[in-house]
Amino acid sequence: MESETAVKALSALAQEHRLASFRMLVQAGETGMPAGAVAEALGIPNSSLSFHLAHLTHSGLVLQRRQGRSLIYTADYEAMNALVGYLMENCCGEAGCAPPAACAAEAPDERTPEERKRA
Amino acid sequence: MESETAVKALSALAQEHRLASFRMLVQAGETGMPAGAVAEALGIPNSSLSFHLAHLTHSGLVLQRRQGRSLIYTADYEAMNALVGYLMENCCGEAGCAPPAACAAEAPDERTPEERKRA
DNA sequence: CTAAGATTTCGAGATTTCTCGAAATATCGA
DNA sequence: TCGATATTTCGAGAAATCTCGAAATCTTAG
């Protein structure tokens, strides 16, 4: 992972609302959440949240897909694992620590067949 | 971990020089590095690096101890593990993913007995 | 106690970020 | 096609951040 990529990802997470959004998406699994639901859950204006979700998406930590009128956001677990791996790389020098965590989501996909085609 | 604590830690890491410094300290293990050595390795003015190291220290990700005229900085592995754990908390909802990584440094302590007293 | 070494604090300009209402865009149902 | 729903884009002011030379602080050696 490039240093610049990591800085972008960390910058994306270094903000109250974006961190809360990201954690919410991480816990939501592959199913994800529509923008409106996140905005409501966090109690912030849609336009503000949109700004933050775009930031997270551009950073590569979050993925977007359309489902009808809604845009569904999901956490990108690969990107998250890569970021954590980069942070802990060669941890403790020669000592060698536990390998970095890896989250591999496999939550049920509740999309309709029609929706699956678009993704 | 509090949300505010996490934002502080992530903000601290969301900057080119600070991220580079932190990774350098993570790899340096418990031995740590003096401020000057980090500044030289990164090729930035002492005053600039001092600003960044202070930022990292206040965020709780880095520890400082004095050794003679030098101030030695070390990564705080517990804080790092806590941050990663917070990010990945309840990852993937009910699916349940691999447990978060945990780095426990155990590098040789090369301080003199006299220095150990001060720490 | 005084000089030399290692770092930090101060100061001020340049740049970036956050916020949120209003207007614009995209999709769906009838 | 028209209206309703879901989100994003625009705009501009307020606030926070980065940079780095010069001066100040703290520590150790002689």
XYZ file of C-alpha atoms (C1' of nucleotides) in Angstrom:
298
model
C 0.000 0.000 0.000
C 1.211 3.468 -0.913
C 1.767 5.997 1.799
C -0.511 8.454 0.035
C -3.333 5.930 -0.119
C -3.020 5.321 3.595
C -3.078 9.032 4.384
C -6.223 9.444 2.317
C -7.922 6.573 4.101
C -6.892 7.838 7.531
C -7.982 11.376 6.697
C -11.323 9.978 5.684
C -11.700 8.306 9.074
C -10.371 11.259 11.053
C -13.695 12.998 11.370
C -16.486 12.388 13.837
C -19.298 11.851 11.346
C -17.253 9.889 8.855
C -15.872 7.589 11.527
C -19.376 6.960 12.845
C -20.634 6.304 9.319
C -17.811 3.939 8.526
C -18.236 1.934 11.704
C -21.950 1.720 11.029
C -21.225 0.336 7.565
C -18.603 -2.068 8.899
C -21.219 -3.468 11.246
C -23.879 -3.515 8.543
C -21.902 -6.073 6.551
C -22.276 -6.675 2.825
C -25.902 -5.623 2.986
C -24.878 -2.037 3.531
C -27.145 0.947 4.168
C -28.775 3.634 2.021
C -27.451 7.175 2.473
C -30.691 8.407 3.981
C -30.673 5.757 6.703
C -27.155 6.684 7.738
C -28.014 10.380 7.819
C -31.038 9.730 9.970
C -29.197 7.409 12.325
C -26.496 10.007 12.841
C -28.865 12.955 12.961
C -27.120 15.130 10.432
C -28.449 16.872 7.283
C -28.448 14.868 4.084
C -26.196 17.304 2.312
C -23.614 17.097 5.067
C -23.677 13.341 5.123
C -23.435 13.189 1.360
C -20.257 15.219 1.579
C -18.819 12.748 4.066
C -19.893 9.612 2.253
C -18.332 10.951 -0.928
C -15.146 11.541 1.018
C -15.163 7.973 2.303
C -15.899 6.622 -1.151
C -13.081 8.567 -2.777
C -10.719 7.347 -0.103
C -11.508 3.794 -1.167
C -12.838 2.648 2.190
C -16.450 2.581 1.134
C -18.281 1.246 -1.920
C -21.442 2.561 -3.494
C -24.128 0.771 -5.479
C -27.530 1.813 -6.651
C -30.690 0.043 -5.595
C -33.741 1.699 -7.013
C -33.820 5.320 -5.916
C -31.379 4.656 -3.122
C -27.625 4.546 -3.116
C -26.428 1.783 -0.872
C -23.074 2.181 0.856
C -20.938 -0.658 2.125
C -17.568 -0.835 3.846
C -14.736 -2.170 1.715
C -13.228 -4.795 3.991
C -10.239 -5.421 1.771
C -9.283 -1.764 1.946
C -9.765 -1.739 5.703
C -7.578 -4.815 6.140
C -4.906 -3.318 3.903
C -4.877 -0.110 5.912
C -4.507 -1.938 9.204
C -1.816 -4.117 7.713
C 0.080 -1.062 6.542
C -0.097 0.516 9.991
C 1.192 -2.575 11.738
C 3.755 -3.554 9.108
C 6.906 -5.034 10.619
C 5.495 -4.289 14.028
C 8.029 -4.490 16.853
C 10.979 -4.947 14.531
C 12.583 -8.359 14.720
C 10.347 -9.428 17.550
C 7.545 -10.301 15.158
C 4.033 -9.868 16.482
C 0.711 -11.478 15.771
C -0.323 -11.151 12.136
C -2.737 -8.306 11.385
C -6.442 -9.008 11.581
C -8.378 -9.743 8.442
C -12.075 -9.243 8.154
C -13.794 -11.188 5.398
C -17.477 -10.446 5.271
C -19.846 -13.158 4.140
C -23.166 -11.790 5.297
C -26.262 -12.888 3.434
C -26.904 -10.989 0.216
C -30.507 -9.939 0.314
C -30.601 -8.236 -3.070
C -32.999 -9.390 -5.728
C -31.590 -11.144 -8.842
C -32.365 -8.001 -10.815
C -30.290 -5.937 -8.423
C -27.429 -8.371 -8.535
C -27.035 -7.763 -12.263
C -26.371 -4.054 -11.788
C -23.702 -4.467 -9.125
C -12.801 3.321 23.371
C -14.493 6.690 23.034
C -15.348 8.002 19.618
C -13.476 11.211 20.347
C -10.332 9.315 21.311
C -10.461 7.414 18.046
C -10.908 10.579 15.998
C -7.899 12.116 17.719
C -5.781 9.071 16.998
C -6.887 8.900 13.375
C -6.328 12.624 12.902
C -2.858 12.154 14.248
C -2.161 9.470 11.660
C -3.828 11.325 8.798
C -0.771 13.305 7.815
C 2.141 12.268 5.660
C 4.939 13.028 8.118
C 3.116 11.798 11.172
C 2.131 8.554 9.511
C 5.726 7.998 8.425
C 6.972 8.798 11.932
C 4.485 6.489 13.565
C 5.268 3.581 11.276
C 8.940 4.138 11.891
C 8.342 3.962 15.634
C 6.108 0.907 15.295
C 8.967 -0.844 13.542
C 11.541 0.434 16.011
C 9.882 -1.530 18.814
C 10.217 -0.716 22.503
C 13.669 0.695 21.912
C 12.187 3.711 20.176
C 14.008 6.572 18.499
C 15.176 10.048 19.524
C 13.388 12.986 17.890
C 16.463 14.041 15.977
C 16.920 10.646 14.368
C 13.339 10.632 13.145
C 13.663 14.154 11.749
C 16.819 13.227 9.894
C 15.386 9.982 8.557
C 12.366 11.825 7.217
C 14.298 14.829 6.002
C 12.190 17.499 7.647
C 13.183 20.409 9.955
C 13.358 19.672 13.657
C 10.738 22.239 14.489
C 8.297 20.715 12.031
C 8.873 17.218 13.315
C 8.542 18.357 16.892
C 5.114 19.715 16.036
C 4.108 16.348 14.619
C 5.572 14.238 17.401
C 3.736 16.369 19.926
C 0.569 15.780 17.988
C 1.130 12.021 18.044
C 1.939 12.094 21.727
C -1.170 14.059 22.639
C -3.253 11.660 20.603
C -2.005 8.842 22.829
C -0.443 6.792 20.054
C 3.113 7.620 20.998
C 5.035 7.701 24.280
C 7.931 9.912 25.232
C 10.762 9.309 27.654
C 13.967 11.155 28.313
C 17.386 9.592 27.877
C 20.165 12.050 28.534
C 19.711 15.059 26.323
C 17.487 13.179 23.951
C 13.787 12.508 24.047
C 13.036 8.983 22.931
C 9.722 8.283 21.259
C 8.033 4.889 21.096
C 4.780 3.654 19.611
C 2.107 2.769 22.149
C 1.065 -0.671 20.974
C -1.883 -0.891 23.327
C -3.332 2.289 21.899
C -2.753 1.068 18.382
C -4.469 -2.239 19.096
C -7.386 -0.430 20.728
C -7.816 1.820 17.730
C -7.834 -1.069 15.286
C -10.235 -2.955 17.524
C -12.559 0.023 17.592
C -12.537 0.313 13.820
C -13.336 -3.358 13.303
C -15.785 -3.704 16.167
C -18.660 -6.042 15.358
C -17.300 -6.363 11.889
C -19.728 -7.875 9.382
C -22.622 -7.883 11.820
C -23.771 -11.341 12.886
C -21.324 -13.013 10.518
C -18.497 -12.614 12.990
C -15.063 -12.187 11.495
C -11.555 -12.971 12.596
C -10.648 -11.284 15.885
C -8.731 -7.987 15.566
C -4.968 -8.135 15.496
C -2.999 -7.491 18.628
C 0.580 -6.422 18.656
C 2.462 -7.043 21.867
C 6.005 -5.786 21.667
C 8.659 -7.619 23.598
C 11.816 -6.260 22.023
C 14.944 -6.207 24.162
C 15.137 -3.278 26.548
C 18.546 -1.763 26.072
C 18.203 0.992 28.630
C 20.612 1.216 31.514
C 19.340 0.485 35.034
C 19.571 4.194 35.752
C 17.321 4.991 32.813
C 14.825 2.346 33.798
C 14.219 4.147 37.080
C 13.083 7.312 35.337
C 10.605 5.628 33.004
C 28.623 27.880 36.646
C 29.070 28.053 31.718
C 29.091 26.370 27.166
C 27.286 23.049 23.915
C 23.707 19.827 22.430
C 18.772 18.252 21.665
C 14.165 19.731 21.330
C 10.316 22.562 21.854
C 7.626 26.902 21.621
C 6.278 31.034 19.175
C 4.445 33.547 15.278
C 2.123 34.413 11.126
C 0.983 33.386 6.370
C -0.892 29.810 3.029
C -3.973 26.018 2.504
C -7.522 22.834 3.571
C -11.756 21.366 5.778
C -16.567 21.444 7.656
C -21.315 22.966 7.475
C -25.823 23.192 5.528
C -29.597 25.547 2.791
C -30.999 25.858 -1.850
C -30.981 24.181 -6.347
C -29.902 20.388 -9.539
C -29.940 15.351 -10.884
C -31.564 10.672 -11.209
C -35.091 6.993 -10.662
C -39.586 5.067 -10.039
C -44.725 4.616 -10.228
C -49.030 5.749 -12.408
C -44.902 12.291 -19.107
C -45.594 14.300 -14.346
C -44.943 14.210 -9.544
C -42.728 12.259 -5.658
C -38.586 10.283 -3.545
C -33.501 9.885 -2.666
C -29.148 12.083 -3.078
C -25.714 15.030 -4.738
C -23.653 19.483 -6.136
C -22.899 24.356 -5.349
C -21.439 28.275 -2.659
C -19.391 30.862 0.816
C -18.250 31.842 5.596
C -16.037 29.901 9.950
C -12.527 27.171 11.883
C -8.588 24.220 11.992
C -3.975 22.764 10.130
C 0.860 22.871 8.177
C 5.296 25.006 7.711
C 9.675 26.469 9.391
C 13.052 30.131 11.070
C 14.234 32.282 15.292
C 14.248 32.345 20.100
C 13.585 29.853 24.417
C 14.044 25.644 27.505
C 16.161 21.806 29.565
C 20.203 18.626 30.297
C 24.787 17.129 30.593
C 29.924 17.656 30.456
C 33.909 20.122 32.101
